[in-house]
CSV table of C-alpha atoms in Angstrom, one decimal:
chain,number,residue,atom,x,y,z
A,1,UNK,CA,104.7,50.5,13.8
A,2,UNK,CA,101.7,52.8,13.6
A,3,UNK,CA,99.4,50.0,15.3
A,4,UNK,CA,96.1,50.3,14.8
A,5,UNK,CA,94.3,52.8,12.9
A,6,UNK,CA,90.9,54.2,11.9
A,7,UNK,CA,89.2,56.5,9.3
A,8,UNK,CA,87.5,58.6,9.7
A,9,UNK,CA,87.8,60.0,12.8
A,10,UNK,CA,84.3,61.7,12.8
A,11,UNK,CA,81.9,61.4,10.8
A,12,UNK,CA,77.9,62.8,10.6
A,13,UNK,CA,75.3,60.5,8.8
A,14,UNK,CA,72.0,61.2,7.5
A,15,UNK,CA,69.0,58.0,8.1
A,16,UNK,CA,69.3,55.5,5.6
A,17,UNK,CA,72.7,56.5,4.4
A,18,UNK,CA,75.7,54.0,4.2
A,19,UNK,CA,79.1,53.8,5.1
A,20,UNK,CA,82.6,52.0,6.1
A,21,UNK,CA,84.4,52.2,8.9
A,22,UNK,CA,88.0,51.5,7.8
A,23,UNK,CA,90.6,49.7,10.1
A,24,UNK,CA,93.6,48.2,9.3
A,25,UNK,CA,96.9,46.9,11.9
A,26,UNK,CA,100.5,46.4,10.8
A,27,UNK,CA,101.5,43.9,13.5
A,28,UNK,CA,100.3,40.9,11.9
A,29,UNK,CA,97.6,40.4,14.2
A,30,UNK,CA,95.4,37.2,13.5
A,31,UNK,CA,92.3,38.3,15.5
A,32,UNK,CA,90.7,41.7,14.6
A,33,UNK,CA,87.4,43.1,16.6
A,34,UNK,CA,85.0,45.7,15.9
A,35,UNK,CA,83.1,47.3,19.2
A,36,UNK,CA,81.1,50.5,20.2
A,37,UNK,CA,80.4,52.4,22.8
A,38,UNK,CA,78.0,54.1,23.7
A,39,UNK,CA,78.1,57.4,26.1
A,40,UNK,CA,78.4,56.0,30.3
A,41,UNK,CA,78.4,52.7,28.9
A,42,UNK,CA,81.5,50.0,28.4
A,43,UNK,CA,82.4,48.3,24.6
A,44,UNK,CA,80.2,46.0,23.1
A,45,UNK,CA,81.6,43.4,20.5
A,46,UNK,CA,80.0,44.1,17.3
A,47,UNK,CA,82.0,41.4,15.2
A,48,UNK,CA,85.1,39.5,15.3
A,49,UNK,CA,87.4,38.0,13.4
A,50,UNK,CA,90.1,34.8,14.1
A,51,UNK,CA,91.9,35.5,10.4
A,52,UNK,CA,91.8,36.1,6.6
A,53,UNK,CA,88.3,35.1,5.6
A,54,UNK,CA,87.0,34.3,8.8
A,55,UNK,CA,84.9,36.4,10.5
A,56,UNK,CA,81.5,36.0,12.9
A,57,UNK,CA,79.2,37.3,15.0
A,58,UNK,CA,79.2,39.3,18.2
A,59,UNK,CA,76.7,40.6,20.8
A,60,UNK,CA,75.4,43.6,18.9
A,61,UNK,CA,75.8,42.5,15.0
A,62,UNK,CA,72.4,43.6,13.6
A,63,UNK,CA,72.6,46.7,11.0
A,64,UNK,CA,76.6,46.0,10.6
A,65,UNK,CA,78.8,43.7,7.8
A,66,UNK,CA,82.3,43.1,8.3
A,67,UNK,CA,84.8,41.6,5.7
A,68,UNK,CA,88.6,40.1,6.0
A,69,UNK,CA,90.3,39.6,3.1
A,70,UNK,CA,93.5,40.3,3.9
A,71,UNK,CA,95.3,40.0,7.9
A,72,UNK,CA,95.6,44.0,7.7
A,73,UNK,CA,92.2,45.2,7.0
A,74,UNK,CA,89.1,44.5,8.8
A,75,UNK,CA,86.2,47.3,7.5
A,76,UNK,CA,83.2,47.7,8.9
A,77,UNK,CA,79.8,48.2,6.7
A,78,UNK,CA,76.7,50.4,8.4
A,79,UNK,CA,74.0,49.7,6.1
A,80,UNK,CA,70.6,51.9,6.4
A,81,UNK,CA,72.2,54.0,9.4
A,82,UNK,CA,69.6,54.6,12.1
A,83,UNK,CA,69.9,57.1,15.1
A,84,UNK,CA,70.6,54.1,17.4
A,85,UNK,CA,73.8,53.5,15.5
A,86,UNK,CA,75.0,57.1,16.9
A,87,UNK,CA,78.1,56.1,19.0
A,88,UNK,CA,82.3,55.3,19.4
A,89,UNK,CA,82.9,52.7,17.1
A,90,UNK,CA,87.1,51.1,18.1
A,91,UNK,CA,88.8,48.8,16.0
A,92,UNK,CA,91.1,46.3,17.9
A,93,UNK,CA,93.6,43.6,16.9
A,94,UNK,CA,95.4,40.9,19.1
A,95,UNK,CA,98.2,37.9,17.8
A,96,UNK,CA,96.3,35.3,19.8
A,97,UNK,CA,93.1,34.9,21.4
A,98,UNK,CA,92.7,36.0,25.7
A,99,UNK,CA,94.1,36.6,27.5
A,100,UNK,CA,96.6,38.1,24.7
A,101,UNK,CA,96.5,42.0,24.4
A,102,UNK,CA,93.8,43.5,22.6
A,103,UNK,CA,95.4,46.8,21.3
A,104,UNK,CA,92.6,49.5,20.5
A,105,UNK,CA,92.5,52.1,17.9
A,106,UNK,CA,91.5,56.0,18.3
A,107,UNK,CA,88.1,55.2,17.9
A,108,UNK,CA,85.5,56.4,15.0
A,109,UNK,CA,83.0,59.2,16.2
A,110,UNK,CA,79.4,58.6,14.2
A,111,UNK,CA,76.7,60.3,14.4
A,112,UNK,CA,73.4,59.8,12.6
A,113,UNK,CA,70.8,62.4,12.0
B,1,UNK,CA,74.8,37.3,27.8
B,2,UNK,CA,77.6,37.7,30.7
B,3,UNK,CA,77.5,40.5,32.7
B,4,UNK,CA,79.6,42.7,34.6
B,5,UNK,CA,78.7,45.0,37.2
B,6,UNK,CA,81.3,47.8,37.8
B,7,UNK,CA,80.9,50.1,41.0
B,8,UNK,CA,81.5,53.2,41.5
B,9,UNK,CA,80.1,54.6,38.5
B,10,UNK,CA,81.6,57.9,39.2
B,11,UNK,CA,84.8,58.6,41.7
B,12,UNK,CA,85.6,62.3,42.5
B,13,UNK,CA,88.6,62.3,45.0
B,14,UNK,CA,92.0,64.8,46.2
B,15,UNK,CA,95.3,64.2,45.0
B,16,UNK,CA,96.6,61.3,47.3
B,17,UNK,CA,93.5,59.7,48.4
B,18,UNK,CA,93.1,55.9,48.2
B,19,UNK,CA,90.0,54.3,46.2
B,20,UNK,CA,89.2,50.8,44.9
B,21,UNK,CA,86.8,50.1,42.1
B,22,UNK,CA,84.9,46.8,42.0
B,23,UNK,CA,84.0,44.5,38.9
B,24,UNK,CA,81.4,41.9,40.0
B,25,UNK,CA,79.3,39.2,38.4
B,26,UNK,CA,77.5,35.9,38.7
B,27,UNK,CA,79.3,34.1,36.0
B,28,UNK,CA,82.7,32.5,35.7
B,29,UNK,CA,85.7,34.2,33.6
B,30,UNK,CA,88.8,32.6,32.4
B,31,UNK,CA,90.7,35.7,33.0
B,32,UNK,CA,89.6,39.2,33.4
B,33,UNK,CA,91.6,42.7,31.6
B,34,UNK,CA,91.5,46.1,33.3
B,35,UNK,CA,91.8,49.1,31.1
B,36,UNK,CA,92.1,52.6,31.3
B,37,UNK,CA,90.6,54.6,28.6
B,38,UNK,CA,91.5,58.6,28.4
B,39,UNK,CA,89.2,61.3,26.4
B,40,UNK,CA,89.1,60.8,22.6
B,41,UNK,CA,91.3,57.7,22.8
B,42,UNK,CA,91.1,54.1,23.1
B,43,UNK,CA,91.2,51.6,25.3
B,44,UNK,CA,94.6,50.8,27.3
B,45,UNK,CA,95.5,47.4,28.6
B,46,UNK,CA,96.8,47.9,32.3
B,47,UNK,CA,96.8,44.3,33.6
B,48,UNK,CA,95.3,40.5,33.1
B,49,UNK,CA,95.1,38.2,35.8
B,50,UNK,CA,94.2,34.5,35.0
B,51,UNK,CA,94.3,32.7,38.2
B,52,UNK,CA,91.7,32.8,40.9
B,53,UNK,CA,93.5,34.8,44.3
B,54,UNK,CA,95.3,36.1,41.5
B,55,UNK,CA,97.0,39.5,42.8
B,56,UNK,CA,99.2,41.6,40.8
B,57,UNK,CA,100.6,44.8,41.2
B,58,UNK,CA,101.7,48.0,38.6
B,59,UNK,CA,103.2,50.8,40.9
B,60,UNK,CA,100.6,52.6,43.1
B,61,UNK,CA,97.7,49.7,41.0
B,62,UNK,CA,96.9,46.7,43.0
B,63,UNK,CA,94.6,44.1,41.0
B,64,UNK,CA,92.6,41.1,42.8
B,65,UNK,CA,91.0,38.2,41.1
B,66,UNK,CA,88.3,36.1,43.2
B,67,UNK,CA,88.8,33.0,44.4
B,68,UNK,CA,86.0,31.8,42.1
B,69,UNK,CA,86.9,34.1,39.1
B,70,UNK,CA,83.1,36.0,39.0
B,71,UNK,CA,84.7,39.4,40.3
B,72,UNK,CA,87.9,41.6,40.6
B,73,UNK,CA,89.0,45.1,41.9
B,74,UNK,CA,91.3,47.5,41.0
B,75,UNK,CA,92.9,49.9,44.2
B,76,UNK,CA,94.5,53.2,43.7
B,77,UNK,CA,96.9,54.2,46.1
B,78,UNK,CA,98.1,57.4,46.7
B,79,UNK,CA,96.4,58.6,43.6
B,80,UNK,CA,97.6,61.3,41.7
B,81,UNK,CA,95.8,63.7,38.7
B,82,UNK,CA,97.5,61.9,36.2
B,83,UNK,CA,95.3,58.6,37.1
B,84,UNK,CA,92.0,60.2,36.2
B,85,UNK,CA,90.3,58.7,33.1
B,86,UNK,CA,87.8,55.9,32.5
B,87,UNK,CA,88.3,52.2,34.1
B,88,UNK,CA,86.8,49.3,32.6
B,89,UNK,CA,87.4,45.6,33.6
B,90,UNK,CA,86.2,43.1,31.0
B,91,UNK,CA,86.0,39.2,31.1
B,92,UNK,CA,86.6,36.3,29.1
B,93,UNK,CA,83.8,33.6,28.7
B,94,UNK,CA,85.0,30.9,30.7
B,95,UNK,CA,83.0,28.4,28.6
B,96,UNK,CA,84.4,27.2,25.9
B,97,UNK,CA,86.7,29.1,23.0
B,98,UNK,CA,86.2,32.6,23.5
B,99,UNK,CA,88.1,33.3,20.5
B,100,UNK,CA,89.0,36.4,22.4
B,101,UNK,CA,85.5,38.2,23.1
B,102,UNK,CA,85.1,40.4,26.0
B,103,UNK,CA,82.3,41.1,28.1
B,104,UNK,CA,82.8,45.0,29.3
B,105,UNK,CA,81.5,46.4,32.4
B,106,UNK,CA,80.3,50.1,31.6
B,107,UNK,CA,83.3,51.8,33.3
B,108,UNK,CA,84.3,53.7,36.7
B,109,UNK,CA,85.1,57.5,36.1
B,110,UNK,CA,87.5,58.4,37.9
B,111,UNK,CA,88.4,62.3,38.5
B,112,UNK,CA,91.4,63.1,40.6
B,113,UNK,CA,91.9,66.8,42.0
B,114,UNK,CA,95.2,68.4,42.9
């Protein structure tokens, strides 16, 4: 199983430009979570997802889209990057909701100048 | 918005020197994850605990829940240079269906010197 993983691993923006994170999991996870972090800070939850075509909210949503159309993939979509949106973006999956293991990917590394 | 206050922000110690780290808040969780996060990679689940009192040990890790699930620590002993990296403790919303969000406190990091 290669868990979870991410692409790109870095990546340098320009204002205004657009992008997607990609993220996908081979342990047919049902819930799927997109955070970031920002430097000397802990993960906030961007969106989430509970399956295939479900997907809502978090605590930071605003300048992000997510999709789910299949249980593997869960892409994230950075519309109009800003500078604010410079940060660690991780990609996590779990079978059930808490307290079931969240398992992380290597993280995303975006920077926007 | 929960929050969740995690103290020492920084933790320099010597090889085999005991710390704790604290996770504290003024709201209720339904369980609470540590995790210990290393340069460049992420996140790594180390323990839940559920129950309030809740104590649970991993080798030289001890883990506490409060009695009234609003904080939790996380104490080292005998820590060694292969313990150093980033601790975070994060919370589940204990109202209502979390559907698995976490509330993150910003993290302890901790160095350990030979």
């Amino acid at each position: 199983n290669a868990g979870v993983t991410q692409t790109p691993k870095f990546r340098i923006l320009k204002i205004g430009q657009s992008m997607t994170l990609q993220c996908a999991q081979d342990m047919n996870h049902n819930y799927m979570y997109w955070y970031r972090q920002d430097p000397g800070m802990g993960l906030k939850l961007i969106y989430y997802s509970v399956g295939a075509g479900i997907t809502d909210k978090g605590e930071v949503p605003n300048g992000y889209n997510v999709s789910r159309s299949t249980t593997e993939y869960f892409p994230l979509r950075l519309e109009l990057a800003a500078p604010s949106q410079t940060s660690v973006y991780f990609c996590a999956s779990s079978y059930e909701s808490l307290p079931d293991t969240q398992y992380f990917g290597p993280g995303t590394r975006l920077t926007v100048l | 918005t929960q929050l969740l206050e995690q103290s020492p922000q920084f933790l320099s110690i010597q090889e085999g020197e005991n710390l704790t780290v604290y996770c504290n808040s003024s709201s209720v969780f339904s369980s609470l994850q540590w995790y210990r996060q290393e340069p460049g990679e992420g996140p790594v689940l180390l323990v839940t605990v559920v129950t309030g009192g809740e104590v649970k040990k991993l080798k030289r890790l001890t883990f506490q829940f409060g009695d009234a699930r609003k904080d939790s620590s996380l104490h080292i002993t005998a820590a060694q240079p292969g313990d150093t990296g980033l601790y975070l403790c994060a919370g589940e919303d204990a109202g209502g269906t979390s559907y698995g969000k976490l509330t993150f406190g910003q993290g302890t990091i901790l160095t350990v010197h030979p």
